[in-house]
Coordinates of C-alpha atoms in Angstrom, one line a residue:
M1299 CA 0.0 0.0 0.0
P1300 CA 1.7 3.3 -1.1
K1301 CA 1.9 6.3 1.2
S1302 CA -0.7 9.0 0.8
I1303 CA 0.1 11.0 -2.3
Q1304 CA 0.0 14.8 -2.0
S1305 CA 1.6 15.9 -5.2
V1306 CA 1.6 15.2 -8.9
Q1307 CA 4.0 12.6 -10.1
P1308 CA 5.9 12.0 -13.4
P1309 CA 4.7 9.3 -15.7
L1310 CA 5.2 5.6 -14.8
K1311 CA 8.0 4.3 -17.1
F1312 CA 8.2 0.8 -18.3
I1313 CA 10.9 -1.2 -16.6
P1314 CA 12.5 -3.6 -19.2
Q1315 CA 13.7 -7.0 -18.0
R1316 CA 17.4 -7.4 -17.7
L1317 CA 17.9 -10.9 -16.4
N1318 CA 21.2 -11.0 -14.5
R1319 CA 22.7 -14.4 -13.6
I1320 CA 24.7 -13.0 -10.7
V1321 CA 21.6 -11.4 -9.1
L1322 CA 19.7 -14.7 -9.8
Q1323 CA 22.4 -16.8 -8.1
I1324 CA 22.7 -14.6 -5.0
S1325 CA 18.9 -14.6 -4.7
Q1326 CA 18.9 -18.4 -4.9
W1327 CA 21.4 -18.6 -2.0
L1328 CA 19.4 -16.2 0.1
L1329 CA 16.0 -17.7 -0.7
P1330 CA 15.6 -19.8 2.5
F1331 CA 16.2 -16.7 4.6
F1332 CA 13.6 -14.7 2.6
L1333 CA 11.0 -17.4 3.1
R1334 CA 11.4 -17.4 6.8
F1335 CA 12.0 -13.7 7.4
R1336 CA 10.4 -11.8 4.5
T1337 CA 9.4 -8.7 6.4
R1338 CA 10.2 -6.7 9.4
P1339 CA 10.2 -7.2 12.3
W1340 CA 12.7 -9.9 12.1
L1341 CA 12.2 -13.2 13.8
V1342 CA 8.6 -13.5 12.6
A1343 CA 6.9 -16.7 11.5
G1344 CA 7.3 -17.5 7.9
I1345 CA 7.4 -20.5 5.6
V1346 CA 9.5 -23.4 6.9
E1347 CA 8.7 -26.1 4.3
I1348 CA 7.6 -26.2 0.7
E1349 CA 6.3 -29.4 -0.8
A1350 CA 5.6 -30.0 -4.5
K1351 CA 3.3 -32.6 -6.2
N1352 CA 4.0 -33.7 -9.7
A1353 CA 7.3 -31.7 -9.9
E1354 CA 8.5 -34.4 -12.4
V1355 CA 6.1 -33.0 -14.9
L1356 CA 7.9 -29.6 -14.8
A1357 CA 11.3 -31.3 -14.9
Q1358 CA 10.3 -33.1 -18.1
L1359 CA 8.8 -29.9 -19.6
Y1360 CA 12.0 -28.0 -18.9
Q1361 CA 14.1 -30.7 -20.6
Q1362 CA 11.8 -30.6 -23.7
F1363 CA 11.9 -26.7 -23.6
Q1364 CA 15.7 -26.7 -23.5
S1365 CA 15.7 -29.2 -26.4
G1366 CA 13.6 -26.9 -28.5
K1367 CA 10.5 -29.2 -28.5
V1368 CA 8.1 -27.1 -26.5
R1369 CA 7.3 -23.6 -25.2
F1370 CA 5.3 -23.3 -22.0
L1371 CA 3.8 -20.7 -19.6
L1372 CA 3.3 -21.3 -15.9
A1373 CA -0.2 -20.2 -14.9
F1374 CA 0.1 -20.1 -11.1
R1375 CA -2.5 -19.4 -8.4
H1376 CA -1.8 -16.2 -6.5
P1377 CA -3.5 -16.2 -3.1
E1378 CA -1.0 -14.0 -1.3
V1379 CA 2.3 -12.1 -1.6
D1380 CA 4.5 -15.1 -0.6
D1381 CA 3.6 -17.0 -3.8
P1382 CA 6.4 -15.6 -6.0
L1383 CA 9.0 -16.8 -3.4
C1384 CA 7.4 -20.2 -3.4
M1385 CA 7.4 -20.4 -7.1
F1386 CA 11.1 -19.3 -7.1
Y1387 CA 11.9 -22.1 -4.7
L1388 CA 10.0 -24.6 -6.8
L1389 CA 12.0 -23.8 -9.9
S1390 CA 15.4 -23.2 -8.3
R1391 CA 15.4 -26.0 -5.7
I1392 CA 12.7 -28.6 -6.2
V1393 CA 12.6 -29.1 -9.9
P1394 CA 16.4 -29.5 -10.3
K1395 CA 16.4 -32.0 -7.3
V1396 CA 13.6 -34.0 -8.8
A1397 CA 15.3 -33.9 -12.2
K1398 CA 18.5 -35.3 -10.7
E1399 CA 16.7 -38.1 -8.9
K1400 CA 14.8 -39.1 -12.1
G1401 CA 17.9 -38.8 -14.4
I1402 CA 16.5 -35.9 -16.3
A1403 CA 19.3 -33.7 -17.6
L1404 CA 18.7 -29.9 -17.2
Q1405 CA 20.7 -26.9 -18.0
Y1406 CA 21.2 -23.9 -15.6
P1407 CA 19.2 -21.8 -15.0
V1408 CA 15.9 -23.5 -14.2
H1409 CA 14.0 -20.2 -14.0
S1410 CA 11.2 -18.2 -15.6
H1411 CA 10.3 -14.7 -16.6
F1412 CA 7.3 -13.3 -14.8
L1413 CA 4.7 -10.5 -15.0
Y1414 CA 4.2 -8.3 -11.9
D1415 CA 1.9 -5.4 -11.1
R1416 CA 3.6 -2.1 -11.9
G1417 CA 1.9 -0.7 -8.8
M1418 CA 4.1 -2.9 -6.6
T1419 CA 7.1 -0.5 -7.1
L1420 CA 5.0 2.4 -5.9
W1421 CA 4.5 1.1 -2.3
A1422 CA 7.7 -0.9 -2.1
G1423 CA 10.1 1.5 -3.7
D1424 CA 12.2 1.8 -6.9
W1425 CA 14.6 -0.9 -5.6
L1426 CA 11.9 -3.5 -6.3
G1427 CA 11.7 -2.6 -9.9
W1428 CA 15.5 -2.8 -10.2
F1429 CA 15.5 -6.2 -8.5
F1430 CA 12.6 -7.7 -10.5
S1431 CA 14.2 -6.5 -13.7
R1432 CA 17.4 -8.4 -12.9
M1433 CA 15.3 -11.4 -12.0
G1434 CA 13.7 -11.4 -15.5
G1435 CA 10.4 -9.7 -14.4
L1436 CA 8.1 -7.6 -16.6
P1437 CA 5.8 -4.9 -15.1
I1438 CA 2.3 -4.6 -16.4
R1439 CA -0.4 -2.0 -15.7
R1440 CA -3.4 -4.1 -14.9
G1441 CA -6.0 -1.4 -15.5
R1442 CA -5.0 -0.5 -19.0
R1443 CA -7.2 -2.0 -21.7
L1444 CA -4.0 -2.9 -23.5
D1445 CA -0.6 -2.3 -22.0
R1446 CA 1.1 -2.6 -25.4
Q1447 CA 4.7 -2.5 -24.3
A1448 CA 4.3 -5.0 -21.6
I1449 CA 2.2 -7.4 -23.7
Q1450 CA 4.4 -7.2 -26.7
T1451 CA 7.5 -7.9 -24.6
A1452 CA 5.8 -10.8 -22.9
R1453 CA 4.7 -12.2 -26.3
E1454 CA 8.3 -11.9 -27.6
L1455 CA 9.7 -13.6 -24.5
F1456 CA 7.2 -16.4 -24.6
A1457 CA 8.1 -17.3 -28.2
N1458 CA 11.8 -16.6 -28.1
S1459 CA 13.4 -16.4 -24.7
G1460 CA 15.7 -19.1 -23.4
I1461 CA 13.4 -19.6 -20.3
P1462 CA 9.6 -19.9 -20.0
I1463 CA 7.3 -17.3 -18.5
A1464 CA 5.1 -17.3 -15.5
V1465 CA 1.8 -15.4 -15.1
A1466 CA -0.8 -15.2 -12.3
P1467 CA -4.1 -15.5 -14.4
E1468 CA -6.2 -14.1 -11.5
G1469 CA -4.4 -10.8 -12.0
G1470 CA -3.7 -10.3 -8.3
N1471 CA -3.8 -12.0 -5.0
N1472 CA -7.2 -12.6 -3.4
G1473 CA -6.1 -13.6 0.1
H1474 CA -7.8 -17.1 -0.1
S1475 CA -5.8 -20.3 -0.5
Q1476 CA -8.9 -22.3 -1.4
I1477 CA -10.8 -19.9 -3.7
V1478 CA -9.8 -19.2 -7.3
S1479 CA -10.9 -15.7 -8.5
P1480 CA -12.2 -15.2 -12.0
L1481 CA -9.3 -15.5 -14.5
E1482 CA -8.3 -12.8 -16.9
P1483 CA -8.1 -13.8 -20.6
G1484 CA -4.5 -12.6 -21.0
V1485 CA -2.9 -16.0 -20.3
A1486 CA -4.9 -17.8 -22.9
Q1487 CA -4.4 -15.0 -25.4
L1488 CA -0.6 -15.2 -24.9
G1489 CA -0.7 -18.9 -25.6
F1490 CA -2.5 -18.5 -28.9
W1491 CA -0.2 -15.6 -29.9
C1492 CA 2.8 -17.9 -29.1
V1493 CA 1.5 -20.6 -31.5
E1494 CA 0.9 -18.0 -34.1
D1495 CA 4.4 -16.5 -33.8
L1496 CA 6.0 -20.0 -34.0
L1497 CA 4.1 -20.8 -37.2
K1498 CA 5.1 -17.5 -38.8
A1499 CA 8.7 -18.4 -37.9
Q1500 CA 8.2 -21.9 -39.3
R1501 CA 9.0 -23.5 -36.0
S1502 CA 7.4 -26.7 -34.7
E1503 CA 7.4 -26.4 -30.9
T1504 CA 4.2 -27.4 -29.1
V1505 CA 2.8 -24.7 -26.8
F1506 CA 1.5 -25.6 -23.3
I1507 CA 0.0 -23.7 -20.4
V1508 CA 0.8 -25.4 -17.1
P1509 CA -1.7 -24.8 -14.2
V1510 CA 0.1 -24.5 -10.8
S1511 CA -1.7 -24.3 -7.4
V1512 CA -0.2 -22.7 -4.3
Q1513 CA -1.7 -23.3 -0.9
Y1514 CA -0.6 -22.7 2.7
R1515 CA -1.1 -24.5 6.0
F1516 CA 0.0 -23.8 9.5
V1517 CA 2.4 -26.2 11.1
N1518 CA 0.4 -25.9 14.3
P1519 CA -3.0 -24.2 14.2
P1520 CA -2.5 -20.8 16.0
W1521 CA -5.9 -20.6 17.7
A1522 CA -4.6 -18.5 20.6
K1523 CA -3.0 -15.9 18.2
L1524 CA -6.1 -15.8 16.1
H1525 CA -8.2 -15.2 19.3
R1526 CA -5.9 -12.3 20.2
L1527 CA -6.0 -10.9 16.6
L1528 CA -9.8 -11.0 16.7
R1529 CA -9.8 -9.2 20.0
K1530 CA -7.4 -6.5 18.6
L1531 CA -9.8 -6.0 15.6
E1532 CA -12.7 -5.6 17.9
I1533 CA -10.9 -3.0 20.0
D1534 CA -9.5 -1.1 16.9
S1535 CA -13.0 -1.0 15.4
G1536 CA -14.6 0.4 18.6
L1537 CA -16.6 -2.7 19.2
S1538 CA -16.9 -4.0 22.8
V1539 CA -15.0 -7.2 23.4
Q1540 CA -17.3 -10.1 24.4
S1541 CA -16.1 -12.9 26.7
S1542 CA -16.7 -16.6 25.8
D1543 CA -19.5 -17.0 28.3
Q1544 CA -21.5 -14.4 26.5
L1545 CA -21.5 -16.5 23.3
S1546 CA -22.9 -19.9 22.5
G1547 CA -20.8 -22.8 21.2
D1548 CA -18.8 -25.7 22.5
Q1549 CA -15.7 -25.3 20.3
P1550 CA -13.3 -22.3 20.1
Q1551 CA -14.0 -22.2 16.4
E1552 CA -17.7 -21.8 16.9
I1553 CA -17.3 -19.0 19.4
D1554 CA -14.7 -17.2 17.3
Y1555 CA -17.0 -17.5 14.2
Q1556 CA -19.8 -15.8 16.1
R1557 CA -17.5 -13.0 17.2
L1558 CA -16.2 -12.7 13.6
C1559 CA -19.8 -12.4 12.3
R1560 CA -20.5 -9.8 15.0
L1561 CA -17.4 -7.8 14.0
A1562 CA -18.3 -8.0 10.3
E1563 CA -21.8 -6.8 10.9
Y1564 CA -20.6 -3.9 13.0
V1565 CA -18.0 -2.7 10.6
I1566 CA -20.4 -3.0 7.7
S1567 CA -23.0 -0.9 9.6
E1568 CA -20.4 1.7 10.4
M1569 CA -19.3 1.9 6.7
E1570 CA -22.9 2.1 5.6
E1571 CA -23.5 5.1 7.8
F1572 CA -20.2 6.6 6.6
Y1573 CA -21.4 6.5 3.0
R1574 CA -24.9 7.7 3.8
R1575 CA -23.8 10.7 5.9
F1576 CA -20.7 11.9 4.1
Y1577 CA -21.2 10.7 0.5
H1578 CA -25.0 11.0 0.4
Q1579 CA -25.4 7.5 -0.9
H1580 CA -28.8 5.7 -0.7
L1581 CA -28.3 2.7 1.6
P1582 CA -31.6 1.6 3.1
D1583 CA -31.4 0.1 6.6
T1584 CA -32.2 -3.5 5.8
P1585 CA -31.3 -5.8 8.7
E1586 CA -33.0 -8.7 7.0
L1587 CA -30.3 -8.9 4.4
E1588 CA -27.6 -11.4 4.8
I1589 CA -24.1 -10.1 5.8
I1590 CA -22.6 -11.0 2.4
E1591 CA -25.5 -9.2 0.6
R1592 CA -24.8 -6.1 2.6
L1593 CA -21.1 -6.4 2.0
H1594 CA -21.6 -6.6 -1.8
R1595 CA -24.0 -3.6 -1.7
L1596 CA -21.4 -1.7 0.3
M1597 CA -18.6 -2.7 -2.2
D1598 CA -20.8 -1.5 -5.0
T1599 CA -21.4 1.8 -3.2
G1600 CA -17.7 2.4 -2.6
L1601 CA -16.9 1.8 -6.3
K1602 CA -19.7 4.1 -7.4
V1603 CA -18.4 6.9 -5.2
T1604 CA -15.0 6.6 -7.0
E1605 CA -16.6 6.1 -10.5
Q1606 CA -18.8 9.1 -10.1
Y1607 CA -15.8 11.3 -9.3
F1608 CA -13.8 10.0 -12.3
N1609 CA -16.9 10.1 -14.5
I1610 CA -16.8 6.6 -15.7
Q1611 CA -19.5 4.0 -16.1
S1612 CA -20.0 1.0 -13.8
Q1613 CA -19.2 -2.0 -16.0
G1614 CA -18.1 -5.5 -15.3
N1615 CA -17.6 -7.4 -12.0
F1616 CA -15.9 -5.9 -8.9
I1617 CA -12.4 -6.9 -10.2
D1618 CA -13.0 -5.3 -13.6
R1619 CA -14.2 -2.1 -12.0
C1620 CA -11.2 -1.9 -9.6
R1621 CA -8.8 -2.3 -12.5
R1622 CA -10.4 0.4 -14.5
L1623 CA -10.5 2.8 -11.6
E1624 CA -6.8 2.1 -10.8
E1625 CA -5.8 3.1 -14.3
V1626 CA -8.0 6.2 -14.4
G1627 CA -6.7 7.3 -11.0
W1628 CA -3.1 6.8 -12.0
S1629 CA -3.7 9.0 -15.1
Y1630 CA -4.6 11.9 -12.6
I1631 CA -1.5 11.3 -10.5
Y1632 CA 1.2 10.1 -12.9
R1633 CA 0.7 12.7 -15.6
E1634 CA 1.7 11.7 -19.0
D1635 CA 0.3 15.0 -20.4
I1636 CA 2.9 17.1 -18.5
A1637 CA 6.3 17.2 -20.2
D1638 CA 8.2 18.6 -17.1
I1639 CA 6.5 18.9 -13.8
H1640 CA 9.2 21.1 -12.4
A1641 CA 8.8 23.6 -15.2
L1642 CA 5.1 24.3 -14.3
P1643 CA 4.4 27.7 -12.8
P1644 CA 3.3 27.6 -9.2
F1645 CA -0.4 28.1 -10.0
K1646 CA -0.5 25.1 -12.4
R1647 CA 1.7 23.0 -10.2
G1648 CA -0.7 23.7 -7.3
L1649 CA -3.7 22.6 -9.4
A1650 CA -1.9 19.4 -10.5
D1651 CA -1.0 18.6 -6.9
W1652 CA -4.6 19.2 -5.8
I1653 CA -5.9 16.8 -8.5
A1654 CA -3.3 14.1 -7.6
E1655 CA -4.1 14.3 -3.9
E1656 CA -7.8 14.1 -4.4
A1657 CA -7.5 11.2 -6.9
D1658 CA -5.4 9.3 -4.4
L1659 CA -8.1 9.8 -1.7
R1660 CA -10.9 8.6 -4.1
M1661 CA -8.9 5.6 -5.1
R1662 CA -8.8 4.5 -1.4
H1663 CA -12.5 3.5 -1.7
M1664 CA -11.5 1.2 -4.5
R1665 CA -8.6 -0.3 -2.4
L1666 CA -11.0 -1.2 0.3
V1667 CA -13.2 -3.0 -2.2
E1668 CA -10.2 -4.7 -3.8
S1669 CA -9.5 -6.6 -0.5
F1670 CA -12.9 -8.2 -0.4
V1671 CA -13.5 -9.3 -3.9
A1672 CA -13.1 -13.0 -3.0
V1673 CA -14.9 -13.0 0.3
T1674 CA -17.9 -15.4 0.5
A1675 CA -20.5 -16.1 3.2
S1676 CA -19.7 -19.9 3.4
Y1677 CA -15.9 -19.9 3.3
I1678 CA -15.5 -20.5 7.0
Q1679 CA -18.8 -22.3 7.5
E1680 CA -17.7 -25.0 5.0
Q1681 CA -14.4 -25.6 6.8
A1682 CA -13.7 -23.9 10.1
T1683 CA -10.0 -24.3 9.7
A1684 CA -7.3 -22.1 11.3
E1685 CA -6.2 -21.2 7.8
R1686 CA -9.6 -19.9 6.7
F1687 CA -10.0 -18.0 9.9
A1688 CA -6.6 -16.4 9.5
E1689 CA -7.2 -15.4 5.9
T1690 CA -10.5 -13.7 6.8
L1691 CA -9.2 -11.9 9.8
L1692 CA -6.2 -10.6 7.9
I1693 CA -8.4 -9.2 5.2
I1694 CA -10.3 -7.3 7.9
F1695 CA -7.0 -6.3 9.5
D1696 CA -5.9 -4.8 6.2
M1697 CA -9.1 -2.8 5.8
L1698 CA -9.0 -1.3 9.3
S1699 CA -5.3 -0.5 8.9
R1700 CA -5.9 1.3 5.6
I1701 CA -8.5 3.5 7.3
G1702 CA -6.7 3.9 10.6
D1703 CA -3.3 4.9 9.2
R1704 CA -3.3 6.5 5.8
Q1705 CA 0.5 7.3 5.8
K1706 CA 1.9 3.8 6.6
M1707 CA 0.3 0.4 6.1
P1708 CA 1.2 -1.6 9.3
A1709 CA 2.8 -5.0 8.6
R1710 CA 0.5 -8.0 8.9
P1711 CA 0.8 -9.9 12.1
R1712 CA 2.6 -13.3 11.7
L1713 CA 0.5 -15.9 13.1
G1714 CA 2.7 -19.0 12.9
W1715 CA 5.1 -21.1 10.9
R1716 CA 3.5 -22.4 7.7
K1717 CA 4.0 -25.0 5.0
A1718 CA 3.4 -24.3 1.4
Q1719 CA 2.1 -27.0 -1.0
I1720 CA 2.6 -26.5 -4.7
T1721 CA 0.7 -28.8 -7.1
I1722 CA 1.5 -29.0 -10.8
G1723 CA -1.5 -29.7 -13.0
E1724 CA -1.7 -31.5 -16.3
P1725 CA -0.2 -29.3 -19.1
I1726 CA -2.9 -27.9 -21.4
S1727 CA -1.9 -28.0 -25.1
V1728 CA -2.6 -24.6 -26.7
S1729 CA -1.3 -25.8 -30.1
D1730 CA -4.1 -28.4 -30.5
R1731 CA -6.7 -25.7 -29.6
Y1732 CA -5.2 -23.2 -32.0
F1733 CA -5.6 -25.4 -35.1
K1734 CA -9.2 -26.3 -34.1
S1735 CA -10.1 -22.6 -33.7
Q1736 CA -9.0 -21.4 -37.1
G1737 CA -11.8 -19.7 -39.0
D1738 CA -13.1 -16.3 -38.2
R1739 CA -12.4 -13.8 -35.5
Q1740 CA -15.4 -15.0 -33.5
A1741 CA -14.0 -18.5 -33.4
S1742 CA -10.7 -17.2 -32.1
R1743 CA -12.4 -15.3 -29.3
Q1744 CA -14.5 -18.3 -28.3
A1745 CA -11.3 -20.4 -28.2
V1746 CA -9.6 -17.9 -25.9
S1747 CA -12.7 -17.9 -23.7
Q1748 CA -13.0 -21.7 -23.6
L1749 CA -9.3 -22.1 -22.8
T1750 CA -9.7 -19.6 -19.9
K1751 CA -12.6 -21.6 -18.6
N1752 CA -10.7 -24.8 -18.8
L1753 CA -7.7 -23.3 -17.0
K1754 CA -10.0 -22.1 -14.2
T1755 CA -11.5 -25.6 -13.9
E1756 CA -8.0 -27.1 -13.7
L1757 CA -6.9 -24.7 -11.0
D1758 CA -10.1 -25.3 -9.0
Q1759 CA -9.5 -29.1 -9.1
L1760 CA -5.9 -28.7 -7.9
I1761 CA -7.2 -27.1 -4.6
E1762 CA -7.1 -29.5 -1.7

């Protein structure tokens, strides 16, 4: 989460990938440390073990890739910010180890290019752009209808680079290990473009998309820490803290679930009143509605407040609307229409700063909505696990933190040591689908849509 913006900024420049083997090697050496102690404060609970299922599939694909027989894209689930580190561990440690055990000869490096959100460098700093560039990463502006430079570069790398490419088809992390958000069509489209580019170059490689699932589990369920976190959220929100004897239920999970629902209802009620009173939004007091219905209505209201300010229509699902608002907001802040910000006279500079600051404030409504796009009413009810409780509480923590401290986003509490499980799915042949889809433009669009649906099904089935 970037700090509050109070002045106009220069345009966001594209950061070209400059894969550097020295940076890559050093990162591989430091990877176990990064996994355990990714953020401050030090000595926090991180990831202590990473397991991979069907890693031999990837080892074989890398061998075929290096032999010039196939091209492939890794389409990985993106539930949270630790996923890239886990994918890096998979490729740099697990796949080479499995290949050695199975007698599969691989050349160094076993690595991949990857797409990342350009906005990450805004809250993390310019150093992250430098680092990702040297690791082979490409920034993409998610809200743009067509980020031509990023897409063209990704297309070129997919067809011609000496290593594959990895993309999160959900477009961002949704905070849920066991829910796959709607997929964006970019991954499928890249696959078809790659086949097309190979045919034009009279090359015979087969193109695959490889679904990869990433999930997390606690080594020991941290129920005591979850209880304390829930209590902290109650206090921070202004809700009175209830003791266990005031609630019904025999198990700690049942009691905590009741407290979680009570907290959610309270926060939603407060936000409804906030939008009624200060943004003049029509939100009828309807206590008969389910919590999830009220949440969705509230999310729609928050997006409308921002859309009305930027004068854009409400189109698509919550994720689509968030992406469009991000790009429009950035156009007010990172001004491509100003050649030199410092050459502006004070009057025009003041106006530009004013617009940038107000745009940043309006976008904060969208950021709140963005955190809740995958929240469902039944996620915890279906399985009252520590993992699902933790994911839901951390989403609420993020929301309260964004509102409570606009200048600095507090680090998430580390609840306990975790294991990551990565599952490699069956590679999906894009080449076969390409030849079947030849005809008119409508057939091609349908093929991209169908491949996206099939990929979503495969990722859903990989969840355990």
